[in-house]
Amino acid sequence: MTPADLSRTVLHAVRRAVDEDALRAPVPARVRVERTRPGGSGDYACAVALQLAGPAALPALEVAAILRERVAAEPGVGRVEITGPGFLSFTLDAPAAGDRAVLDAVREQGLAYGHGDALREEILQFHHAREVRAAVTAHAVRRLVVAQGARVRVSCEEASDPDWARIGVTVDAHGTPPAPLTGIRPVPAGVTAGELLERLGPDAARWGLLRPAGHDRAALGPELLVQGEANPLFRVRYAHARARALTRGAALLGFTAEHAPHADAIPVPVPDSESHAGTAPGAEHAQHAQGAEHAPHTPCGEGPLPYDGAARPLLDLIADHPGVLLAAARHRAPDRVARQLEAVAHAFFDFHDSCPPLPAGDEKPSAAHRARLALAEAAGTVLAGGLSLLGIRAPEHL
């Protein structure tokens, strides 16, 4: 069960409680679940009982008890506890099944993984100044909210800069728009689109404009073009390219991720400390970026679950991706997507080094390799999809 699945499950429980007249309160449009903080109970927590206590004219603890009995019976939920003044804490059942659900969702949805319809009722208009950072930000926010089901119109105070099209920006209208409108007002870049394109090209320019929060100044120096792991944009795109290279290398070795058995049937040995990915004959192999260092090896772990150790942070980030995209859309904050992609890339390389998806030397492809390849491919898909929402290309080769 993914966080989005759990959110829908809790919302369904609220709706059932209202329909059964156990709870007299308006059904919220959405329910937010968050990972439990350190020291807390369970995997996820939710404050919906506190939110509904006032409208229902009931103590929050009583509302929580009403919802707990309805959520606890749902598939995938192992335990529901009431903590503090009325928080619901969820422990998910069958982690392996939840892991498979995440990877299946990425495989089925592809680059649209994390898109949804939470904003389907919204008709929005964004209005921005005739300035390149404002224009690029408005364009990225448009992509984010459209991916969540909203309809959007973008207008600019004056006629567009002719170079905006080369950086991937389109504007629907110019002049003063009719109310209501939402202003997009990041700190100006201080340069024109033409100057940025000449120095950086469209992809690095967009990353440099979108990566900082809107209230921060954009760093637009030559460091955006450095081909090394010190450059976050290169690291994100290299992680994507490496994930695609793993798929090609596996094909040369005669296996894919598609036929991996259920996770509870996959043993995962502790990897050899000297084995990295893909040194088998014919397999495509690449080191990290120029000057990059390998991360220290962390054992993948042993036992029936293939996604523990260094793999667990990567899978958790992939599972959280839909929530990050929705939050970025709601808060008009494409920088949240950029930071998420950086975290995925970092976790991918930790996983890649500690749990090689390709066999090394005379090692034969195993079920564990197929399971690891499935996770690597999902990471590549998340990176490509996130870059696409920012209007940045994700090359297959770097």
Coordinates of C-alpha atoms in Angstrom, one line a residue:
M1 CA 0.0 0.0 0.0
T2 CA 1.4 3.4 -1.0
P3 CA 0.9 6.6 0.9
A4 CA -1.7 7.7 -1.7
D5 CA -3.5 4.4 -1.3
L6 CA -3.6 4.8 2.5
S7 CA -4.9 8.4 2.1
R8 CA -7.7 7.1 -0.1
T9 CA -8.4 4.3 2.4
V10 CA -8.8 6.7 5.3
L11 CA -11.0 9.0 3.2
H12 CA -13.2 6.1 2.3
A13 CA -13.5 5.2 6.0
V14 CA -14.6 8.8 6.8
R15 CA -17.2 8.6 4.0
R16 CA -18.5 5.3 5.3
A17 CA -18.7 6.6 8.8
V18 CA -20.7 9.6 7.6
D19 CA -23.0 7.4 5.4
E20 CA -23.7 5.1 8.3
D21 CA -24.5 8.1 10.5
A22 CA -21.7 7.2 12.9
L23 CA -20.2 10.5 12.2
R24 CA -22.0 13.8 11.4
A25 CA -19.4 16.0 9.7
P26 CA -18.6 17.1 6.2
V27 CA -16.4 14.7 4.3
P28 CA -13.1 16.4 3.5
A29 CA -11.9 16.6 -0.1
R30 CA -8.7 14.8 0.8
V31 CA -6.9 13.3 3.8
R32 CA -3.2 13.8 4.4
V33 CA -1.0 11.0 5.8
E34 CA 2.6 11.5 6.7
R35 CA 5.5 9.3 7.7
T36 CA 5.7 8.8 11.4
R37 CA 8.4 11.0 13.0
P38 CA 11.3 9.4 14.8
G39 CA 10.1 7.9 18.1
G40 CA 6.5 7.7 16.9
S41 CA 4.3 4.7 16.5
G42 CA 3.6 2.9 13.2
D43 CA 4.6 3.6 9.6
Y44 CA 2.3 6.6 8.9
A45 CA 0.2 9.0 10.9
C46 CA -2.9 11.1 10.2
A47 CA -4.7 14.0 12.0
V48 CA -8.1 13.6 10.3
A49 CA -9.8 12.9 13.7
L50 CA -8.6 16.2 15.1
Q51 CA -9.8 17.9 11.9
L52 CA -13.3 16.4 12.1
A53 CA -13.8 16.7 15.9
G54 CA -15.2 20.3 15.8
P55 CA -17.7 19.8 12.9
A56 CA -18.8 16.4 14.4
A57 CA -19.2 18.0 17.9
L58 CA -17.3 15.0 19.3
P59 CA -14.0 14.5 21.2
A60 CA -11.1 13.8 18.8
L61 CA -10.5 10.5 20.6
E62 CA -14.0 9.4 19.9
V63 CA -13.8 10.3 16.2
A64 CA -10.5 8.4 16.0
A65 CA -12.1 5.3 17.5
I66 CA -14.9 5.5 14.9
L67 CA -12.4 5.7 12.1
R68 CA -10.0 3.1 13.5
E69 CA -12.5 0.2 13.3
R70 CA -13.2 1.0 9.7
V71 CA -9.6 1.5 8.6
A72 CA -8.3 -1.6 10.5
A73 CA -10.4 -4.0 8.4
E74 CA -8.9 -2.7 5.1
P75 CA -6.5 -4.9 3.1
G76 CA -2.9 -3.9 3.6
V77 CA -3.4 -2.2 7.0
G78 CA -1.9 -4.3 9.7
R79 CA -2.6 -2.2 12.8
V80 CA -4.2 1.1 13.6
E81 CA -3.5 2.9 16.9
I82 CA -4.8 6.0 18.5
T83 CA -2.0 8.2 19.9
G84 CA -1.8 11.6 21.6
P85 CA -5.0 13.7 21.5
G86 CA -6.5 11.7 18.6
F87 CA -3.9 10.9 15.9
L88 CA -4.3 7.7 14.0
S89 CA -1.1 5.8 13.5
F90 CA -1.0 3.1 10.9
T91 CA 1.3 0.0 10.6
L92 CA 1.0 -1.4 7.1
D93 CA 0.7 -5.2 6.6
A94 CA 2.8 -7.3 4.3
P95 CA 5.7 -4.9 3.4
A96 CA 6.7 -7.0 0.5
A97 CA 3.2 -6.7 -1.0
G98 CA 3.4 -3.0 -0.6
D99 CA 6.7 -2.9 -2.3
R100 CA 5.4 -4.8 -5.2
A101 CA 2.4 -2.4 -5.5
V102 CA 4.8 0.6 -5.7
L103 CA 6.9 -1.0 -8.4
D104 CA 3.9 -2.3 -10.3
A105 CA 2.4 1.2 -10.2
V106 CA 5.6 2.7 -11.7
R107 CA 5.8 0.1 -14.4
E108 CA 2.1 0.5 -15.3
Q109 CA 2.0 4.3 -15.2
G110 CA 5.5 5.1 -16.6
L111 CA 6.3 8.7 -16.7
A112 CA 2.8 9.6 -15.5
Y113 CA 3.6 7.9 -12.1
G114 CA 2.5 10.3 -9.4
H115 CA 0.0 12.1 -11.6
G116 CA -3.6 12.2 -10.4
D117 CA -6.8 14.1 -10.3
A118 CA -6.7 15.8 -6.9
L119 CA -7.0 19.2 -8.5
R120 CA -9.6 18.2 -11.1
E121 CA -12.2 20.7 -9.8
E122 CA -9.8 23.7 -10.1
I123 CA -9.7 26.2 -13.0
L124 CA -6.6 28.4 -12.5
Q125 CA -5.0 31.4 -14.1
F126 CA -1.3 32.2 -13.5
H127 CA 0.0 35.7 -14.3
H128 CA 3.6 36.7 -14.3
A129 CA 6.0 39.5 -15.2
R130 CA 7.9 39.7 -18.4
E131 CA 11.0 38.1 -16.8
V132 CA 12.6 34.8 -17.6
R133 CA 12.5 33.2 -14.1
A134 CA 8.9 34.2 -13.6
A135 CA 8.0 32.8 -17.0
V136 CA 9.9 29.5 -16.5
T137 CA 8.4 29.0 -13.0
A138 CA 4.9 29.7 -14.3
H139 CA 5.4 27.2 -17.0
A140 CA 6.7 24.5 -14.6
V141 CA 3.8 25.1 -12.1
R142 CA 1.4 24.8 -15.0
R143 CA 2.8 21.3 -15.8
L144 CA 2.5 20.3 -12.2
V145 CA -1.1 21.3 -11.7
V146 CA -2.2 20.0 -15.0
A147 CA -0.6 16.6 -14.0
Q148 CA -3.0 16.7 -11.0
G149 CA -6.1 17.3 -13.1
A150 CA -6.4 21.1 -13.1
R151 CA -7.2 23.4 -16.0
V152 CA -4.8 26.3 -16.4
R153 CA -4.3 29.5 -18.4
V154 CA -1.1 31.5 -18.2
S155 CA -0.8 35.1 -19.0
C156 CA 2.1 37.6 -19.0
E157 CA 2.0 41.4 -18.3
E158 CA 3.6 42.2 -21.6
A159 CA 4.4 40.6 -24.9
S160 CA 6.7 37.5 -24.5
D161 CA 10.4 37.6 -25.0
P162 CA 11.1 35.8 -28.4
D163 CA 13.7 33.6 -26.7
W164 CA 11.2 32.1 -24.2
A165 CA 10.1 29.6 -26.8
R166 CA 13.7 28.3 -27.0
I167 CA 13.7 27.7 -23.3
G168 CA 10.4 25.9 -23.4
V169 CA 8.0 28.6 -22.3
T170 CA 4.6 29.3 -23.9
V171 CA 2.1 32.0 -22.8
D172 CA -1.6 31.9 -23.5
A173 CA -2.4 35.7 -23.3
H174 CA -0.8 39.0 -22.6
G175 CA -2.0 42.1 -20.8
T176 CA -4.1 42.4 -17.6
P177 CA -6.1 39.2 -17.2
P178 CA -9.6 39.0 -15.7
A179 CA -9.8 38.1 -12.0
P180 CA -9.2 35.7 -10.3
L181 CA -5.6 35.2 -11.0
T182 CA -2.5 33.9 -9.2
G183 CA 0.7 35.8 -9.4
I184 CA 4.0 34.0 -9.9
R185 CA 6.7 36.3 -8.5
P186 CA 10.0 34.6 -7.8
V187 CA 13.1 36.7 -7.2
P188 CA 14.1 37.9 -10.8
A189 CA 17.1 36.2 -12.4
G190 CA 18.7 39.4 -13.5
V191 CA 19.5 38.1 -17.0
T192 CA 17.6 37.5 -20.2
A193 CA 16.5 34.1 -21.7
G194 CA 18.9 34.7 -24.6
E195 CA 21.9 35.2 -22.2
L196 CA 21.0 32.1 -20.3
L197 CA 20.6 30.0 -23.4
E198 CA 24.0 31.2 -24.7
R199 CA 25.8 30.4 -21.5
L200 CA 24.0 27.3 -20.2
G201 CA 21.6 25.9 -22.8
P202 CA 17.9 25.2 -22.0
D203 CA 18.2 22.3 -19.6
A204 CA 20.8 23.8 -17.3
A205 CA 19.1 27.2 -17.4
R206 CA 15.7 25.7 -16.4
W207 CA 17.3 23.7 -13.6
G208 CA 19.1 26.8 -12.3
L209 CA 15.9 28.8 -12.4
L210 CA 13.7 26.2 -10.8
R211 CA 15.9 24.5 -8.2
P212 CA 16.0 27.3 -5.6
A213 CA 12.8 28.2 -3.8
G214 CA 11.1 31.2 -5.3
H215 CA 12.1 33.5 -2.5
D216 CA 15.8 32.6 -3.0
R217 CA 18.1 34.0 -5.7
A218 CA 18.9 31.6 -8.6
A219 CA 22.5 30.5 -9.0
L220 CA 23.2 30.6 -12.7
G221 CA 26.9 30.1 -12.9
P222 CA 29.1 27.6 -14.9
E223 CA 28.8 25.0 -12.2
L224 CA 25.5 24.0 -13.8
L225 CA 27.5 22.5 -16.7
V226 CA 30.0 20.6 -14.6
Q227 CA 30.0 16.9 -15.6
G228 CA 30.6 15.6 -12.1
E229 CA 28.6 14.6 -9.0
A230 CA 29.1 18.0 -7.4
N231 CA 26.5 19.2 -9.9
P232 CA 23.1 18.1 -8.7
L233 CA 21.6 18.3 -12.2
F234 CA 24.3 16.1 -13.7
R235 CA 23.9 13.6 -10.8
V236 CA 20.1 13.3 -11.4
R237 CA 20.5 12.9 -15.2
Y238 CA 23.4 10.5 -14.7
A239 CA 21.4 8.4 -12.3
H240 CA 18.7 8.1 -15.0
A241 CA 21.1 7.2 -17.7
R242 CA 22.7 4.6 -15.4
A243 CA 19.4 3.0 -14.7
R244 CA 18.7 2.8 -18.4
A245 CA 22.2 1.3 -18.9
L246 CA 21.4 -1.4 -16.4
T247 CA 18.4 -2.5 -18.4
R248 CA 20.5 -2.7 -21.6
G249 CA 23.2 -4.6 -19.7
A250 CA 20.7 -7.0 -18.3
A251 CA 19.3 -7.6 -21.8
L252 CA 22.8 -8.5 -23.1
L253 CA 23.1 -11.0 -20.2
G254 CA 19.7 -12.5 -21.1
F255 CA 17.4 -11.4 -18.3
T256 CA 14.9 -8.7 -17.5
A257 CA 13.1 -7.4 -14.4
E258 CA 9.7 -8.5 -15.8
H259 CA 9.8 -12.1 -14.7
A260 CA 10.9 -11.5 -11.1
P261 CA 8.9 -13.8 -8.7
H262 CA 7.0 -12.4 -5.8
A263 CA 9.2 -10.6 -3.3
D264 CA 8.6 -13.0 -0.5
A265 CA 10.2 -15.7 -2.6
I266 CA 13.4 -13.9 -3.4
P267 CA 16.5 -14.5 -1.2
V268 CA 19.0 -11.6 -1.1
P269 CA 22.6 -12.5 -0.3
V270 CA 25.0 -10.0 1.2
P271 CA 27.0 -8.7 -1.9
D272 CA 30.7 -9.3 -2.3
S273 CA 32.4 -6.1 -1.2
E274 CA 34.5 -6.0 -4.4
S275 CA 31.6 -6.4 -6.8
H276 CA 30.0 -3.4 -8.5
A277 CA 27.5 -3.5 -11.4
G278 CA 27.8 -5.1 -14.7
T279 CA 31.4 -6.5 -15.1
A280 CA 30.1 -9.6 -16.8
P281 CA 31.1 -10.1 -20.5
G282 CA 28.9 -7.9 -22.8
A283 CA 27.4 -6.0 -20.0
E284 CA 27.4 -2.2 -20.2
H285 CA 29.3 -0.7 -17.3
A286 CA 29.9 2.9 -16.3
Q287 CA 31.5 4.4 -13.3
H288 CA 29.9 7.3 -11.5
A289 CA 30.5 10.8 -12.7
Q290 CA 34.0 12.1 -13.5
G291 CA 35.9 12.4 -10.2
A292 CA 33.0 10.7 -8.3
E293 CA 33.8 8.3 -5.5
H294 CA 31.9 5.1 -4.8
A295 CA 29.8 5.1 -1.7
P296 CA 30.8 2.7 1.1
H297 CA 29.2 -0.7 0.8
T298 CA 26.3 -1.4 3.0
P299 CA 24.9 -5.0 3.0
C300 CA 21.6 -5.4 1.3
G301 CA 20.6 -7.8 4.0
E302 CA 19.5 -11.4 4.1
G303 CA 16.1 -12.9 4.4
P304 CA 12.9 -13.1 2.4
L305 CA 12.5 -9.4 1.6
P306 CA 14.6 -8.1 -1.2
Y307 CA 14.2 -4.4 -0.4
D308 CA 16.0 -3.7 2.8
G309 CA 19.4 -2.2 3.7
A310 CA 20.4 0.3 1.0
A311 CA 17.4 -0.5 -1.1
R312 CA 14.8 0.6 1.5
P313 CA 15.5 4.4 1.3
L314 CA 15.2 4.3 -2.5
L315 CA 12.0 2.4 -2.5
D316 CA 10.5 4.8 0.2
L317 CA 11.4 7.8 -1.9
I318 CA 9.7 6.2 -5.0
A319 CA 6.6 5.5 -2.9
D320 CA 6.6 9.1 -1.6
H321 CA 6.9 10.5 -5.1
P322 CA 3.2 11.0 -5.8
G323 CA 2.8 12.9 -2.6
V324 CA 5.7 15.2 -3.4
L325 CA 4.3 16.0 -6.9
L326 CA 0.9 16.8 -5.4
A327 CA 2.4 19.0 -2.7
A328 CA 4.6 20.8 -5.3
A329 CA 1.4 21.5 -7.4
R330 CA -0.6 22.8 -4.4
H331 CA 2.2 25.0 -3.2
R332 CA 3.2 26.2 -6.7
A333 CA 6.8 25.0 -5.8
P334 CA 8.7 23.2 -8.5
D335 CA 11.8 23.4 -6.3
R336 CA 10.2 20.5 -4.3
V337 CA 10.3 18.3 -7.3
A338 CA 14.0 19.2 -7.9
R339 CA 14.9 18.3 -4.3
Q340 CA 13.0 15.0 -4.6
L341 CA 14.9 14.1 -7.7
E342 CA 18.2 14.9 -6.0
A343 CA 17.3 12.6 -3.1
V344 CA 16.2 9.8 -5.5
A345 CA 19.5 10.1 -7.4
H346 CA 21.5 9.9 -4.2
A347 CA 19.6 6.9 -2.9
F348 CA 19.9 5.2 -6.3
F349 CA 23.7 5.4 -6.3
D350 CA 23.9 4.1 -2.7
F351 CA 21.7 1.2 -3.7
H352 CA 23.5 0.6 -7.0
D353 CA 26.9 0.3 -5.2
S354 CA 25.7 -1.8 -2.3
C355 CA 23.2 -4.1 -4.2
P356 CA 24.5 -4.4 -7.8
P357 CA 21.6 -5.1 -10.1
L358 CA 23.9 -6.9 -12.6
P359 CA 25.9 -10.0 -11.9
A360 CA 29.7 -9.7 -11.8
G361 CA 32.3 -11.9 -13.3
D362 CA 31.1 -15.5 -13.7
E363 CA 28.1 -14.9 -11.5
K364 CA 24.8 -16.0 -13.0
P365 CA 21.7 -13.7 -13.1
S366 CA 19.4 -14.6 -10.2
A367 CA 16.0 -13.7 -8.8
A368 CA 17.8 -11.2 -6.6
H369 CA 19.3 -9.4 -9.6
R370 CA 15.9 -9.3 -11.3
A371 CA 14.3 -7.7 -8.1
R372 CA 17.1 -5.2 -7.9
L373 CA 16.8 -4.4 -11.6
A374 CA 13.1 -3.7 -11.1
L375 CA 13.9 -1.2 -8.4
A376 CA 16.6 0.5 -10.5
E377 CA 14.2 0.8 -13.5
A378 CA 11.5 2.3 -11.2
A379 CA 14.1 4.9 -10.0
G380 CA 15.0 5.7 -13.6
T381 CA 11.3 6.2 -14.5
V382 CA 10.7 8.5 -11.5
L383 CA 13.8 10.6 -12.4
A384 CA 12.7 10.9 -16.1
G385 CA 9.1 11.8 -15.1
G386 CA 10.2 14.4 -12.6
L387 CA 12.6 16.0 -15.1
S388 CA 9.8 16.1 -17.7
L389 CA 7.6 18.0 -15.3
L390 CA 10.4 20.6 -14.9
G391 CA 10.7 20.7 -18.7
I392 CA 14.2 19.2 -18.7
R393 CA 15.4 16.3 -20.9
A394 CA 16.5 13.0 -19.4
P395 CA 19.1 11.6 -21.9
E396 CA 19.4 7.8 -22.2
H397 CA 23.2 8.2 -22.5
L398 CA 25.6 10.5 -20.7

